[in-house]
PDB file of C-alpha atoms in Angstrom:
ATOM      1  CA  MET E   1      24.985  12.007  19.960  1.00 68.00           C
ATOM      2  CA  ASN E   2      24.647  11.377  23.588  1.00 75.00           C
ATOM      3  CA  LYS E   3      21.726   9.339  24.871  1.00 83.00           C
ATOM      4  CA  ILE E   4      18.986  11.392  26.815  1.00 91.00           C
ATOM      5  CA  ASN E   5      18.371   9.458  30.061  1.00 92.00           C
ATOM      6  CA  SER E   6      15.781  11.631  31.829  1.00 95.00           C
ATOM      7  CA  PHE E   7      13.242  14.389  30.962  1.00 96.00           C
ATOM      8  CA  GLN E   8      15.486  16.877  32.830  1.00 95.00           C
ATOM      9  CA  GLU E   9      18.429  16.029  30.401  1.00 95.00           C
ATOM     10  CA  TYR E  10      16.030  16.515  27.591  1.00 96.00           C
ATOM     11  CA  LEU E  11      14.924  19.997  28.906  1.00 96.00           C
ATOM     12  CA  ASN E  12      18.517  20.880  29.256  1.00 95.00           C
ATOM     13  CA  ALA E  13      19.325  19.898  25.739  1.00 94.00           C
ATOM     14  CA  TYR E  14      16.232  21.725  24.466  1.00 96.00           C
ATOM     15  CA  GLU E  15      17.288  24.837  26.375  1.00 96.00           C
ATOM     16  CA  ASP E  16      20.991  24.700  24.857  1.00 95.00           C
ATOM     17  CA  SER E  17      19.555  23.866  21.330  1.00 95.00           C
ATOM     18  CA  ILE E  18      17.486  27.279  21.747  1.00 95.00           C
ATOM     19  CA  SER E  19      20.029  29.407  23.344  1.00 96.00           C
ATOM     20  CA  ASN E  20      23.166  28.539  21.328  1.00 94.00           C
ATOM     21  CA  PRO E  21      21.620  26.647  18.286  1.00 93.00           C
ATOM     22  CA  GLU E  22      25.187  27.111  16.230  1.00 94.00           C
ATOM     23  CA  SER E  23      27.413  25.369  18.817  1.00 95.00           C
ATOM     24  CA  PHE E  24      24.422  22.850  19.697  1.00 95.00           C
ATOM     25  CA  TRP E  25      24.291  21.660  16.370  1.00 95.00           C
ATOM     26  CA  ASP E  26      27.655  21.638  15.645  1.00 95.00           C
ATOM     27  CA  ASN E  27      28.408  19.326  18.645  1.00 94.00           C
ATOM     28  CA  GLN E  28      25.570  16.856  17.415  1.00 92.00           C
ATOM     29  CA  ALA E  29      26.987  16.958  13.974  1.00 93.00           C
ATOM     30  CA  LYS E  30      30.574  15.786  15.331  1.00 91.00           C
ATOM     31  CA  ASP E  31      29.206  12.112  15.639  1.00 88.00           C
ATOM     32  CA  PHE E  32      28.111  12.107  11.561  1.00 91.00           C
ATOM     33  CA  SER E  33      30.380  10.422   9.054  1.00 91.00           C
ATOM     34  CA  TRP E  34      31.140  13.276   6.509  1.00 94.00           C
ATOM     35  CA  TYR E  35      32.928  13.081   3.458  1.00 95.00           C
ATOM     36  CA  LYS E  36      33.798  16.914   3.991  1.00 96.00           C
ATOM     37  CA  ARG E  37      33.086  18.740   7.125  1.00 94.00           C
ATOM     38  CA  HIS E  38      30.920  21.849   6.833  1.00 95.00           C
ATOM     39  CA  ASP E  39      32.390  25.462   6.469  1.00 95.00           C
ATOM     40  CA  GLU E  40      29.597  27.017   8.077  1.00 95.00           C
ATOM     41  CA  VAL E  41      26.954  25.484  10.978  1.00 95.00           C
ATOM     42  CA  LEU E  42      24.162  28.221  10.127  1.00 93.00           C
ATOM     43  CA  SER E  43      23.565  31.254   8.105  1.00 92.00           C
ATOM     44  CA  TRP E  44      20.191  32.956   7.507  1.00 88.00           C
ATOM     45  CA  ASP E  45      18.488  35.620   5.527  1.00 90.00           C
ATOM     46  CA  PHE E  46      14.785  35.907   6.921  1.00 85.00           C
ATOM     47  CA  LYS E  47      14.100  38.826   4.853  1.00 87.00           C
ATOM     48  CA  ASN E  48      14.901  36.580   1.612  1.00 88.00           C
ATOM     49  CA  TYR E  49      13.618  33.374   3.177  1.00 88.00           C
ATOM     50  CA  LYS E  50      16.908  31.601   3.023  1.00 91.00           C
ATOM     51  CA  VAL E  51      18.419  29.445   5.800  1.00 92.00           C
ATOM     52  CA  ASN E  52      21.321  27.230   5.514  1.00 93.00           C
ATOM     53  CA  TRP E  53      22.962  24.668   7.625  1.00 94.00           C
ATOM     54  CA  PHE E  54      26.253  23.271   7.229  1.00 95.00           C
ATOM     55  CA  SER E  55      27.238  25.033   4.080  1.00 95.00           C
ATOM     56  CA  GLY E  56      30.040  23.147   2.148  1.00 96.00           C
ATOM     57  CA  GLY E  57      29.526  20.183   4.088  1.00 96.00           C
ATOM     58  CA  LYS E  58      29.180  16.506   2.344  1.00 95.00           C
ATOM     59  CA  LEU E  59      27.626  13.340   3.589  1.00 95.00           C
ATOM     60  CA  ASN E  60      25.446  10.749   2.686  1.00 95.00           C
ATOM     61  CA  ILE E  61      22.503  10.728   5.608  1.00 93.00           C
ATOM     62  CA  THR E  62      21.608   6.813   4.851  1.00 96.00           C
ATOM     63  CA  GLU E  63      25.177   6.045   5.751  1.00 95.00           C
ATOM     64  CA  ASN E  64      24.599   7.648   9.203  1.00 93.00           C
ATOM     65  CA  CYS E  65      21.449   5.877   9.363  1.00 93.00           C
ATOM     66  CA  LEU E  66      22.674   2.520   8.256  1.00 96.00           C
ATOM     67  CA  GLU E  67      26.430   1.740   7.988  1.00 95.00           C
ATOM     68  CA  ARG E  68      27.356   3.200  11.087  1.00 91.00           C
ATOM     69  CA  HIS E  69      25.145   0.785  13.290  1.00 92.00           C
ATOM     70  CA  LEU E  70      26.524  -2.377  11.468  1.00 95.00           C
ATOM     71  CA  ARG E  71      29.497  -3.300  13.245  1.00 92.00           C
ATOM     72  CA  LEU E  72      27.984  -3.089  16.618  1.00 94.00           C
ATOM     73  CA  LYS E  73      24.559  -3.147  16.227  1.00 95.00           C
ATOM     74  CA  GLY E  74      23.940  -5.155  12.690  1.00 96.00           C
ATOM     75  CA  ASP E  75      21.585  -7.750  14.301  1.00 97.00           C
ATOM     76  CA  HIS E  76      19.376  -5.207  16.414  1.00 97.00           C
ATOM     77  CA  ALA E  77      16.050  -4.093  15.531  1.00 97.00           C
ATOM     78  CA  ALA E  78      15.964  -1.416  13.394  1.00 96.00           C
ATOM     79  CA  ILE E  79      11.956  -1.468  12.541  1.00 96.00           C
ATOM     80  CA  ILE E  80       9.586  -2.991  14.471  1.00 96.00           C
ATOM     81  CA  TRP E  81       6.511  -3.424  12.418  1.00 93.00           C
ATOM     82  CA  GLU E  82       2.999  -4.053  13.601  1.00 90.00           C
ATOM     83  CA  PRO E  83       0.323  -5.109  10.851  1.00 86.00           C
ATOM     84  CA  ASN E  84      -3.262  -3.687  10.674  1.00 81.00           C
ATOM     85  CA  ASP E  85      -4.753  -6.912  11.599  1.00 77.00           C
ATOM     86  CA  ALA E  86      -3.355  -8.267  15.142  1.00 79.00           C
ATOM     87  CA  LYS E  87      -4.025 -11.686  14.100  1.00 81.00           C
ATOM     88  CA  ASP E  88      -1.144 -11.161  11.662  1.00 82.00           C
ATOM     89  CA  GLU E  89       2.606 -11.651  12.090  1.00 87.00           C
ATOM     90  CA  SER E  90       4.534  -8.523  13.343  1.00 92.00           C
ATOM     91  CA  LYS E  91       7.976  -8.079  11.393  1.00 93.00           C
ATOM     92  CA  ILE E  92      11.369  -7.115  13.248  1.00 96.00           C
ATOM     93  CA  ILE E  93      13.888  -5.870  10.737  1.00 97.00           C
ATOM     94  CA  SER E  94      17.408  -5.803  11.736  1.00 97.00           C
ATOM     95  CA  TYR E  95      20.047  -2.919  10.727  1.00 97.00           C
ATOM     96  CA  ASN E  96      21.743  -5.500   8.677  1.00 98.00           C
ATOM     97  CA  GLN E  97      18.312  -6.369   7.000  1.00 98.00           C
ATOM     98  CA  LEU E  98      17.342  -2.730   6.407  1.00 97.00           C
ATOM     99  CA  PHE E  99      20.739  -2.045   4.996  1.00 98.00           C
ATOM    100  CA  SER E 100      20.684  -4.921   2.421  1.00 97.00           C
ATOM    101  CA  LYS E 101      16.941  -3.745   1.693  1.00 97.00           C
ATOM    102  CA  VAL E 102      17.654  -0.157   1.069  1.00 97.00           C
ATOM    103  CA  CYS E 103      20.774  -1.136  -1.259  1.00 97.00           C
ATOM    104  CA  GLU E 104      18.171  -3.319  -3.201  1.00 97.00           C
ATOM    105  CA  PHE E 105      15.455  -0.580  -3.318  1.00 97.00           C
ATOM    106  CA  SER E 106      18.425   1.989  -4.302  1.00 97.00           C
ATOM    107  CA  ASN E 107      19.054  -0.352  -7.389  1.00 97.00           C
ATOM    108  CA  ILE E 108      15.343  -0.616  -8.131  1.00 96.00           C
ATOM    109  CA  LEU E 109      15.303   3.181  -8.559  1.00 97.00           C
ATOM    110  CA  LEU E 110      18.659   3.515 -10.400  1.00 97.00           C
ATOM    111  CA  ASN E 111      17.703   0.942 -12.874  1.00 96.00           C
ATOM    112  CA  ASN E 112      14.191   2.487 -13.439  1.00 95.00           C
ATOM    113  CA  ASN E 113      16.357   5.832 -14.591  1.00 95.00           C
ATOM    114  CA  VAL E 114      15.951   7.699 -11.080  1.00 97.00           C
ATOM    115  CA  LYS E 115      18.782  10.115 -10.813  1.00 96.00           C
ATOM    116  CA  LYS E 116      19.931  12.650  -8.238  1.00 96.00           C
ATOM    117  CA  GLY E 117      17.627  15.470  -8.493  1.00 96.00           C
ATOM    118  CA  ASP E 118      14.771  13.583  -9.790  1.00 97.00           C
ATOM    119  CA  ARG E 119      11.253  13.446  -7.596  1.00 97.00           C
ATOM    120  CA  VAL E 120       9.670  10.365  -6.520  1.00 98.00           C
ATOM    121  CA  CYS E 121       6.084  10.217  -5.327  1.00 98.00           C
ATOM    122  CA  LEU E 122       5.328   7.743  -2.560  1.00 97.00           C
ATOM    123  CA  TYR E 123       1.834   6.879  -2.046  1.00 96.00           C
ATOM    124  CA  MET E 124       1.895   3.946   0.228  1.00 94.00           C
ATOM    125  CA  PRO E 125       0.433   2.594   3.411  1.00 92.00           C
ATOM    126  CA  MET E 126       2.441   2.369   6.558  1.00 91.00           C
ATOM    127  CA  ILE E 127       4.530  -0.638   5.513  1.00 91.00           C
ATOM    128  CA  PRO E 128       8.143  -1.359   5.766  1.00 93.00           C
ATOM    129  CA  GLU E 129       8.742  -0.905   2.104  1.00 94.00           C
ATOM    130  CA  LEU E 130       7.944   2.558   2.419  1.00 95.00           C
ATOM    131  CA  VAL E 131      10.924   3.162   4.695  1.00 96.00           C
ATOM    132  CA  PHE E 132      13.141   1.068   2.370  1.00 97.00           C
ATOM    133  CA  PHE E 133      11.978   3.419  -0.563  1.00 97.00           C
ATOM    134  CA  VAL E 134      12.665   6.591   1.504  1.00 97.00           C
ATOM    135  CA  LEU E 135      15.926   6.029   2.589  1.00 98.00           C
ATOM    136  CA  ALA E 136      16.597   4.569  -0.996  1.00 98.00           C
ATOM    137  CA  CYS E 137      15.595   7.932  -2.364  1.00 98.00           C
ATOM    138  CA  ALA E 138      17.949   9.829   0.102  1.00 97.00           C
ATOM    139  CA  ARG E 139      20.809   7.265  -0.871  1.00 97.00           C
ATOM    140  CA  ILE E 140      20.875   8.074  -4.437  1.00 97.00           C
ATOM    141  CA  GLY E 141      19.804  11.810  -4.088  1.00 97.00           C
ATOM    142  CA  ALA E 142      16.623  11.591  -5.281  1.00 97.00           C
ATOM    143  CA  ILE E 143      14.023  13.903  -3.511  1.00 97.00           C
ATOM    144  CA  HIS E 144      11.067  11.853  -2.278  1.00 97.00           C
ATOM    145  CA  SER E 145       7.517  13.360  -1.905  1.00 96.00           C
ATOM    146  CA  VAL E 146       5.280  11.159   0.826  1.00 96.00           C
ATOM    147  CA  VAL E 147       1.738  11.776  -0.008  1.00 96.00           C
ATOM    148  CA  PHE E 148      -0.761  10.340   2.461  1.00 94.00           C
ATOM    149  CA  ALA E 149      -2.206   7.223   1.324  1.00 91.00           C
ATOM    150  CA  GLY E 150      -5.781   8.632   2.232  1.00 89.00           C
ATOM    151  CA  PHE E 151      -5.485  11.231  -0.242  1.00 93.00           C
ATOM    152  CA  SER E 152      -8.015  11.357  -3.291  1.00 95.00           C
ATOM    153  CA  ALA E 153      -6.911  10.775  -6.735  1.00 96.00           C
ATOM    154  CA  LYS E 154      -7.154  14.711  -7.407  1.00 96.00           C
ATOM    155  CA  SER E 155      -5.050  15.618  -4.530  1.00 97.00           C
ATOM    156  CA  LEU E 156      -2.714  12.895  -5.252  1.00 97.00           C
ATOM    157  CA  SER E 157      -2.437  14.290  -8.821  1.00 97.00           C
ATOM    158  CA  GLU E 158      -2.016  17.711  -7.825  1.00 97.00           C
ATOM    159  CA  ARG E 159       1.018  16.975  -5.482  1.00 97.00           C
ATOM    160  CA  ILE E 160       2.447  14.596  -8.204  1.00 97.00           C
ATOM    161  CA  ASN E 161       2.278  17.796 -10.771  1.00 97.00           C
ATOM    162  CA  ASP E 162       3.492  20.219  -8.307  1.00 96.00           C
ATOM    163  CA  SER E 163       6.527  18.435  -7.519  1.00 96.00           C
ATOM    164  CA  GLU E 164       6.830  16.983 -11.163  1.00 97.00           C
ATOM    165  CA  CYS E 165       7.413  13.250 -10.124  1.00 97.00           C
ATOM    166  CA  LYS E 166       8.791  10.910 -12.825  1.00 96.00           C
ATOM    167  CA  ILE E 167       8.243   7.863 -10.746  1.00 97.00           C
ATOM    168  CA  VAL E 168       5.104   6.998  -8.400  1.00 97.00           C
ATOM    169  CA  ILE E 169       5.525   4.392  -5.845  1.00 97.00           C
ATOM    170  CA  THR E 170       2.424   2.678  -4.450  1.00 95.00           C
ATOM    171  CA  SER E 171       0.830  -0.735  -3.058  1.00 93.00           C
ATOM    172  CA  ASP E 172      -1.650  -2.591  -4.627  1.00 90.00           C
ATOM    173  CA  PHE E 173      -3.776  -2.139  -1.821  1.00 86.00           C
ATOM    174  CA  SER E 174      -3.941  -1.302   1.903  1.00 85.00           C
ATOM    175  CA  TYR E 175      -5.965  -1.737   4.983  1.00 81.00           C
ATOM    176  CA  ARG E 176      -7.607   0.676   7.157  1.00 76.00           C
ATOM    177  CA  GLY E 177      -9.285  -0.935  10.071  1.00 73.00           C
ATOM    178  CA  ASN E 178     -11.453  -3.502   8.230  1.00 78.00           C
ATOM    179  CA  LYS E 179     -11.758  -1.606   4.983  1.00 82.00           C
ATOM    180  CA  VAL E 180      -9.466  -2.596   2.026  1.00 84.00           C
ATOM    181  CA  ILE E 181      -8.356   0.334  -0.366  1.00 86.00           C
ATOM    182  CA  ASN E 182      -7.161  -0.166  -3.774  1.00 90.00           C
ATOM    183  CA  LEU E 183      -4.341   2.156  -4.081  1.00 92.00           C
ATOM    184  CA  LYS E 184      -3.116   1.077  -7.414  1.00 92.00           C
ATOM    185  CA  SER E 185      -6.708   1.999  -9.017  1.00 93.00           C
ATOM    186  CA  ILE E 186      -6.544   5.516  -7.267  1.00 95.00           C
ATOM    187  CA  VAL E 187      -2.955   6.050  -8.739  1.00 95.00           C
ATOM    188  CA  ASP E 188      -4.155   4.919 -12.289  1.00 95.00           C
ATOM    189  CA  LYS E 189      -6.776   7.833 -12.076  1.00 96.00           C
ATOM    190  CA  ALA E 190      -4.304  10.487 -10.423  1.00 96.00           C
ATOM    191  CA  ILE E 191      -1.672   9.822 -13.361  1.00 96.00           C
ATOM    192  CA  GLU E 192      -4.480  10.599 -16.323  1.00 95.00           C
ATOM    193  CA  THR E 193      -3.866  14.170 -15.363  1.00 94.00           C
ATOM    194  CA  SER E 194       0.044  13.758 -14.696  1.00 91.00           C
ATOM    195  CA  SER E 195       2.016  14.082 -17.833  1.00 92.00           C
ATOM    196  CA  CYS E 196       5.397  13.931 -15.833  1.00 96.00           C
ATOM    197  CA  VAL E 197       4.962  10.458 -14.404  1.00 96.00           C
ATOM    198  CA  GLU E 198       6.923   8.096 -16.563  1.00 95.00           C
ATOM    199  CA  LYS E 199       6.502   4.672 -14.547  1.00 95.00           C
ATOM    200  CA  VAL E 200       4.546   3.395 -11.687  1.00 95.00           C
ATOM    201  CA  ILE E 201       6.294   1.024  -9.241  1.00 95.00           C
ATOM    202  CA  ILE E 202       3.793  -1.297  -7.386  1.00 94.00           C
ATOM    203  CA  VAL E 203       4.646  -2.895  -4.059  1.00 91.00           C
ATOM    204  CA  LYS E 204       2.988  -6.295  -3.840  1.00 85.00           C
ATOM    205  CA  THR E 205       2.266  -8.204  -0.547  1.00 60.00           C
ATOM    206  CA  GLY E 206       5.444  -9.327   0.999  1.00 45.00           C
ATOM    207  CA  LEU E 207       8.783  -7.955   1.575  1.00 36.00           C
ATOM    208  CA  ASP E 208      10.531  -9.163  -1.735  1.00 40.00           C
ATOM    209  CA  ASN E 209       7.951  -9.507  -4.592  1.00 44.00           C
ATOM    210  CA  ILE E 210       8.239  -5.948  -6.436  1.00 44.00           C
ATOM    211  CA  LYS E 211       6.383  -5.518  -9.873  1.00 47.00           C
ATOM    212  CA  ILE E 212       7.097  -2.881 -12.338  1.00 45.00           C
ATOM    213  CA  ASN E 213       4.293  -1.481 -14.244  1.00 48.00           C
ATOM    214  CA  LYS E 214       5.687  -0.105 -17.351  1.00 41.00           C
TER     215      LYS E 214
END
């Protein structure tokens, strides 16, 4: 994709996307890494609520997020994370490090019997591990359902049940300002009324410390 360098360029691109959506997105997609190019850019049937993009195409979107950047930008920052407490140290995660983490977290999911099409609930604070698991789900073909970590146990349970999640991934706790929230206890209460959950994965403090709660 071409970099947009000015607001006028943005307006021009936006107008093109509205006026000629098929040609616009076809041009954007030319830069993607495809296993198989799409047969058709866009088809829609608003009467039956059916819209298809890039029909027939096959790719792994995480390869476009990660591998394509490793050769030239591997040591560049992919994520700059700022902690809740300004006194704590921020984290800069390069594309190489992000790629390694996503592969690691993909294997965590696979080793816990998560398969293509399975639903995974992510009830987590805004920490790097959330991004790792989102990309890991996409990489193996699982469907992630991100639930805002401020929702109650009842609201979480409803979302788990609606999407029939087999795995819930959470953190032991999170910060919101000066308040400490025990996310694990909320998940424990939520899964009391969620029969579909097979396992809970808990992210402990630190990038590399993962605990599996069986």
